[in-house]
Coordinates of C-alpha atoms in Angstrom, one line a residue:
F247 CA 0.2 0.2 0.0
D248 CA 0.9 3.1 -0.7
R249 CA 2.3 5.5 2.5
P250 CA 1.6 9.3 2.4
N251 CA 4.8 11.4 2.5
P252 CA 4.5 12.9 6.3
S253 CA 4.5 16.7 6.6
P254 CA 7.5 18.6 8.1
P255 CA 7.0 19.4 11.5
S256 CA 6.5 22.7 12.6
P257 CA 8.7 24.5 14.6
A258 CA 5.9 24.2 17.6
M259 CA 6.0 20.0 17.1
L260 CA 10.3 21.1 17.1
C261 CA 10.6 22.7 20.2
A262 CA 8.3 20.5 22.1
G263 CA 10.7 17.6 21.4
I264 CA 13.4 19.6 22.2
A265 CA 11.6 20.0 25.6
Q266 CA 11.5 16.5 26.0
L267 CA 15.2 16.0 25.3
V268 CA 15.8 18.8 27.7
G269 CA 13.9 16.6 30.1
R270 CA 15.2 13.8 30.2
T271 CA 19.3 14.8 30.0
S272 CA 18.5 18.1 32.4
G273 CA 20.5 20.1 29.5
P274 CA 21.1 23.9 30.2
L275 CA 17.8 24.6 28.4
T276 CA 14.5 25.2 31.0
E277 CA 11.0 24.6 30.0
E278 CA 10.9 28.3 30.2
G279 CA 13.3 28.9 28.5
L280 CA 12.0 26.3 25.6
E281 CA 8.8 28.7 25.8
N282 CA 10.9 31.7 25.2
I283 CA 12.3 30.6 22.2
K284 CA 9.4 29.5 20.9
Q285 CA 7.6 32.8 21.3
H286 CA 10.4 35.2 20.1
K287 CA 10.3 37.2 17.8
Y288 CA 13.5 38.9 16.0
K289 CA 13.5 43.2 15.9
G290 CA 17.2 44.3 14.5
G291 CA 18.8 47.4 15.4
Q292 CA 19.5 49.9 13.6
Y293 CA 20.9 50.3 9.8
T294 CA 24.0 52.1 9.2
K295 CA 24.9 53.5 5.9
L296 CA 26.9 50.8 4.7
D297 CA 23.8 48.6 5.4
N298 CA 22.1 50.8 3.8
L299 CA 23.9 50.5 0.4
L300 CA 24.5 46.7 0.5
N301 CA 21.1 45.8 1.1
P302 CA 19.8 46.5 -1.8
L303 CA 22.4 43.9 -3.1
W304 CA 21.6 41.6 -0.3
T305 CA 18.1 41.6 -1.7
K306 CA 19.0 40.9 -4.9
S307 CA 21.3 38.2 -3.9
T308 CA 18.8 36.7 -2.0
E309 CA 16.6 36.8 -4.7
M310 CA 18.7 34.9 -7.0
L311 CA 18.3 31.7 -4.9
P312 CA 15.4 29.1 -5.2
M313 CA 12.4 29.1 -3.1
W314 CA 13.0 25.8 -2.4
V315 CA 16.2 26.4 -0.8
P316 CA 15.5 26.2 3.0
P317 CA 17.1 29.8 5.1
N318 CA 19.3 27.2 7.0
V319 CA 20.9 26.0 4.4
V320 CA 22.5 29.2 3.6
T321 CA 23.2 29.4 6.9
A322 CA 24.9 26.3 7.1
V323 CA 27.0 27.4 4.1
G324 CA 28.1 30.9 5.5
G325 CA 29.2 29.0 9.0
V326 CA 31.4 26.6 6.6
C327 CA 33.3 29.7 4.9
H328 CA 33.9 30.7 8.3
L329 CA 35.3 27.2 9.8
T330 CA 37.3 26.9 6.4
S331 CA 39.1 30.0 7.1
L332 CA 40.0 29.9 10.5
G333 CA 41.3 26.2 9.8
L334 CA 43.2 27.8 7.1
T335 CA 44.4 30.3 9.8
M336 CA 45.1 27.2 12.0
V337 CA 47.2 25.5 9.9
Y338 CA 49.6 27.9 8.4
C339 CA 49.5 30.7 11.8
P340 CA 49.0 28.0 14.2
T341 CA 50.8 30.5 16.9
F342 CA 50.4 33.7 15.6
T343 CA 53.8 34.4 15.1
E344 CA 54.0 33.1 11.5
V345 CA 54.2 35.2 8.1
A346 CA 50.9 33.8 6.8
P347 CA 51.3 33.3 3.3
A348 CA 49.7 35.9 0.7
W349 CA 47.1 33.5 -0.8
V350 CA 45.8 32.7 3.0
L351 CA 45.3 36.4 4.0
Q352 CA 42.9 36.4 0.5
V353 CA 41.0 33.6 0.8
C354 CA 40.3 34.1 4.4
A355 CA 39.2 37.7 3.3
V356 CA 36.8 36.2 0.3
L357 CA 35.2 33.7 2.6
I358 CA 34.8 35.8 6.0
F359 CA 32.9 38.2 3.1
L360 CA 31.5 35.6 1.6
G361 CA 30.0 33.9 4.5
Y362 CA 28.9 37.5 6.5
W363 CA 27.2 37.9 3.0
L364 CA 25.2 34.9 3.6
D365 CA 24.3 35.3 6.8
C366 CA 22.7 38.9 5.7
M367 CA 20.5 37.1 2.9
D368 CA 20.2 33.9 5.5
G369 CA 17.1 35.7 7.2
K370 CA 15.6 37.4 3.7
Q371 CA 15.5 34.3 2.6
A372 CA 13.2 32.9 5.7
R373 CA 10.7 35.5 4.8
R374 CA 10.4 35.5 1.3
T375 CA 9.7 31.9 1.7
G376 CA 7.5 31.9 4.8
S377 CA 9.3 29.4 6.8
S378 CA 10.8 32.0 9.5
S379 CA 11.3 30.7 12.8
P380 CA 12.7 31.0 16.8
L381 CA 15.1 27.8 15.9
G382 CA 16.2 29.5 12.5
Q383 CA 17.7 32.1 14.6
L384 CA 18.8 30.3 17.4
F385 CA 21.4 28.5 14.5
D386 CA 21.7 31.7 12.5
H387 CA 23.4 33.2 16.6
G388 CA 25.0 29.6 17.0
C389 CA 27.0 29.9 13.4
D390 CA 27.9 33.9 14.3
A391 CA 29.5 32.9 17.8
L392 CA 31.7 30.3 15.8
S393 CA 32.4 33.1 13.1
L394 CA 33.8 35.0 15.4
L395 CA 36.5 32.6 15.6
A396 CA 37.8 33.1 11.9
H397 CA 37.4 37.1 12.5
F398 CA 39.6 36.4 15.2
S399 CA 42.1 34.3 13.9
L400 CA 42.2 36.8 10.8
T401 CA 42.7 39.7 12.7
A402 CA 45.8 38.4 14.3
I403 CA 47.2 36.9 11.6
L404 CA 47.5 40.5 9.4
T405 CA 50.1 41.5 11.6
A406 CA 52.1 38.8 13.1
P407 CA 54.4 37.9 13.9
L408 CA 55.1 42.3 14.2
A409 CA 52.3 41.9 16.4
S410 CA 51.7 38.6 18.1
S411 CA 52.1 40.1 21.7
F412 CA 50.2 37.5 23.5
R413 CA 48.9 40.3 25.6
L414 CA 47.1 41.8 22.5
V415 CA 45.9 38.6 21.2
V416 CA 44.4 37.5 24.5
A417 CA 42.7 40.8 24.0
N418 CA 41.3 40.6 20.7
L419 CA 39.4 37.0 21.2
V420 CA 38.3 38.2 25.3
I421 CA 36.6 41.7 23.3
L422 CA 35.3 40.4 20.7
H423 CA 33.0 37.2 22.8
T424 CA 32.3 39.9 24.9
T425 CA 30.7 42.3 22.9
F426 CA 29.0 39.6 21.4
F427 CA 27.6 38.4 24.8
L428 CA 26.8 41.8 25.5
S429 CA 24.4 42.3 22.5
Q430 CA 22.6 38.9 23.0
W431 CA 22.5 40.1 26.7
V432 CA 20.6 43.3 25.5
E433 CA 18.6 41.9 23.4
Y434 CA 17.6 39.6 26.0
H435 CA 16.0 42.5 28.0
T436 CA 15.3 44.8 25.4
H437 CA 13.7 42.7 22.3
E438 CA 16.1 44.2 19.7
L439 CA 19.3 43.0 18.3
I440 CA 22.0 45.9 18.1
H441 CA 24.4 45.7 15.8
S442 CA 25.6 49.0 15.2
L443 CA 26.6 52.3 17.7
G444 CA 27.0 55.8 16.4
G445 CA 26.7 54.6 12.6
F446 CA 29.5 52.0 13.3
G447 CA 28.9 48.7 13.4
I448 CA 29.4 44.7 12.3
T449 CA 29.5 45.9 8.6
E450 CA 31.8 48.5 9.2
V451 CA 34.1 46.1 11.1
I452 CA 34.1 43.1 8.7
S453 CA 34.6 45.3 5.3
F454 CA 37.6 47.0 7.3
A455 CA 39.0 43.6 8.1
V456 CA 38.8 42.3 4.5
L457 CA 40.3 45.4 2.9
M458 CA 43.2 45.1 5.7
A459 CA 43.9 41.5 4.6
L460 CA 43.4 42.4 0.9
G461 CA 45.7 45.5 1.2
L462 CA 48.5 43.7 3.3
S463 CA 48.4 40.8 1.2
L464 CA 50.0 42.4 -1.2
V465 CA 53.1 43.6 0.9
D466 CA 56.1 42.5 2.7
R467 CA 55.0 42.0 6.4
G468 CA 58.0 40.6 8.2
Q469 CA 60.9 42.5 9.8
G470 CA 61.9 45.6 8.6
S471 CA 58.9 45.9 6.4
I472 CA 56.5 49.4 6.6
L473 CA 55.0 47.7 8.8
D474 CA 57.7 47.5 11.3
M475 CA 58.4 51.3 11.4
E476 CA 58.4 52.5 14.5
V477 CA 56.0 56.0 15.4
S478 CA 56.4 57.6 18.5
L479 CA 52.8 58.4 20.2
P480 CA 52.5 60.4 23.4
V481 CA 50.4 58.0 25.2
V482 CA 51.4 54.8 23.7
G483 CA 55.3 55.7 23.4
A484 CA 57.0 54.1 20.4
A485 CA 55.0 51.3 18.8
N486 CA 55.8 50.2 15.2
L487 CA 52.2 50.0 13.0
S488 CA 51.6 46.6 13.0
T489 CA 50.9 46.7 16.6
L490 CA 49.3 49.9 16.1
Y491 CA 46.8 48.3 14.0
M492 CA 46.2 45.7 16.5
V493 CA 45.4 47.7 19.3
G494 CA 43.1 50.1 17.1
F495 CA 41.1 47.0 15.7
V496 CA 40.6 45.7 20.0
I497 CA 39.5 49.3 20.7

């Protein structure tokens, strides 16, 4: 006998399934937390000028996707781009004291650019296909948390080994993840995900890192290069350009 094809589970059914699993494993998500996930409605923060400039391109790119492509697939492909970039930096610059090959900077820059571009498309694809769900946003935020490692590793190898101070590397990592955590914390209380401050946001930061990676891949980054040129500032004192760049990026 022919059996009818089962219909895909709804977000409510998925949340109920997760609730049962959490109840069996005593995981970190409570029943109240799962209910909050199910009822959550995403509200993005204010766009910057660069966001407004690129938004039509993000929309146009999304419209080129087939309607049958799930938004979570778009999110996952963007996550793969970021993890691939992270893997390259781990192989070619594992201690952040090696001079990464120029092609590694270029490939990582392209991968992070593509990953962020897809991250800006997945929500549009979800609304376009009518498949938006709280679990989709949870998956998106999880991939964003992992992508921070790729952003961190790229900025850390840009000026290595001239600015490979352990303190700067740790400060970079701590500030990136603290900022991400605080944005989620603010969203929890205000129900709005703030991604920019004073007209400068995530898009600007990632664009700057990508452009710096592409630019620095074209010049010598070793001892005696222009990045090793020492300058003296009133407060900071003597420091080379690589160190000043890393400190500025962290700030």
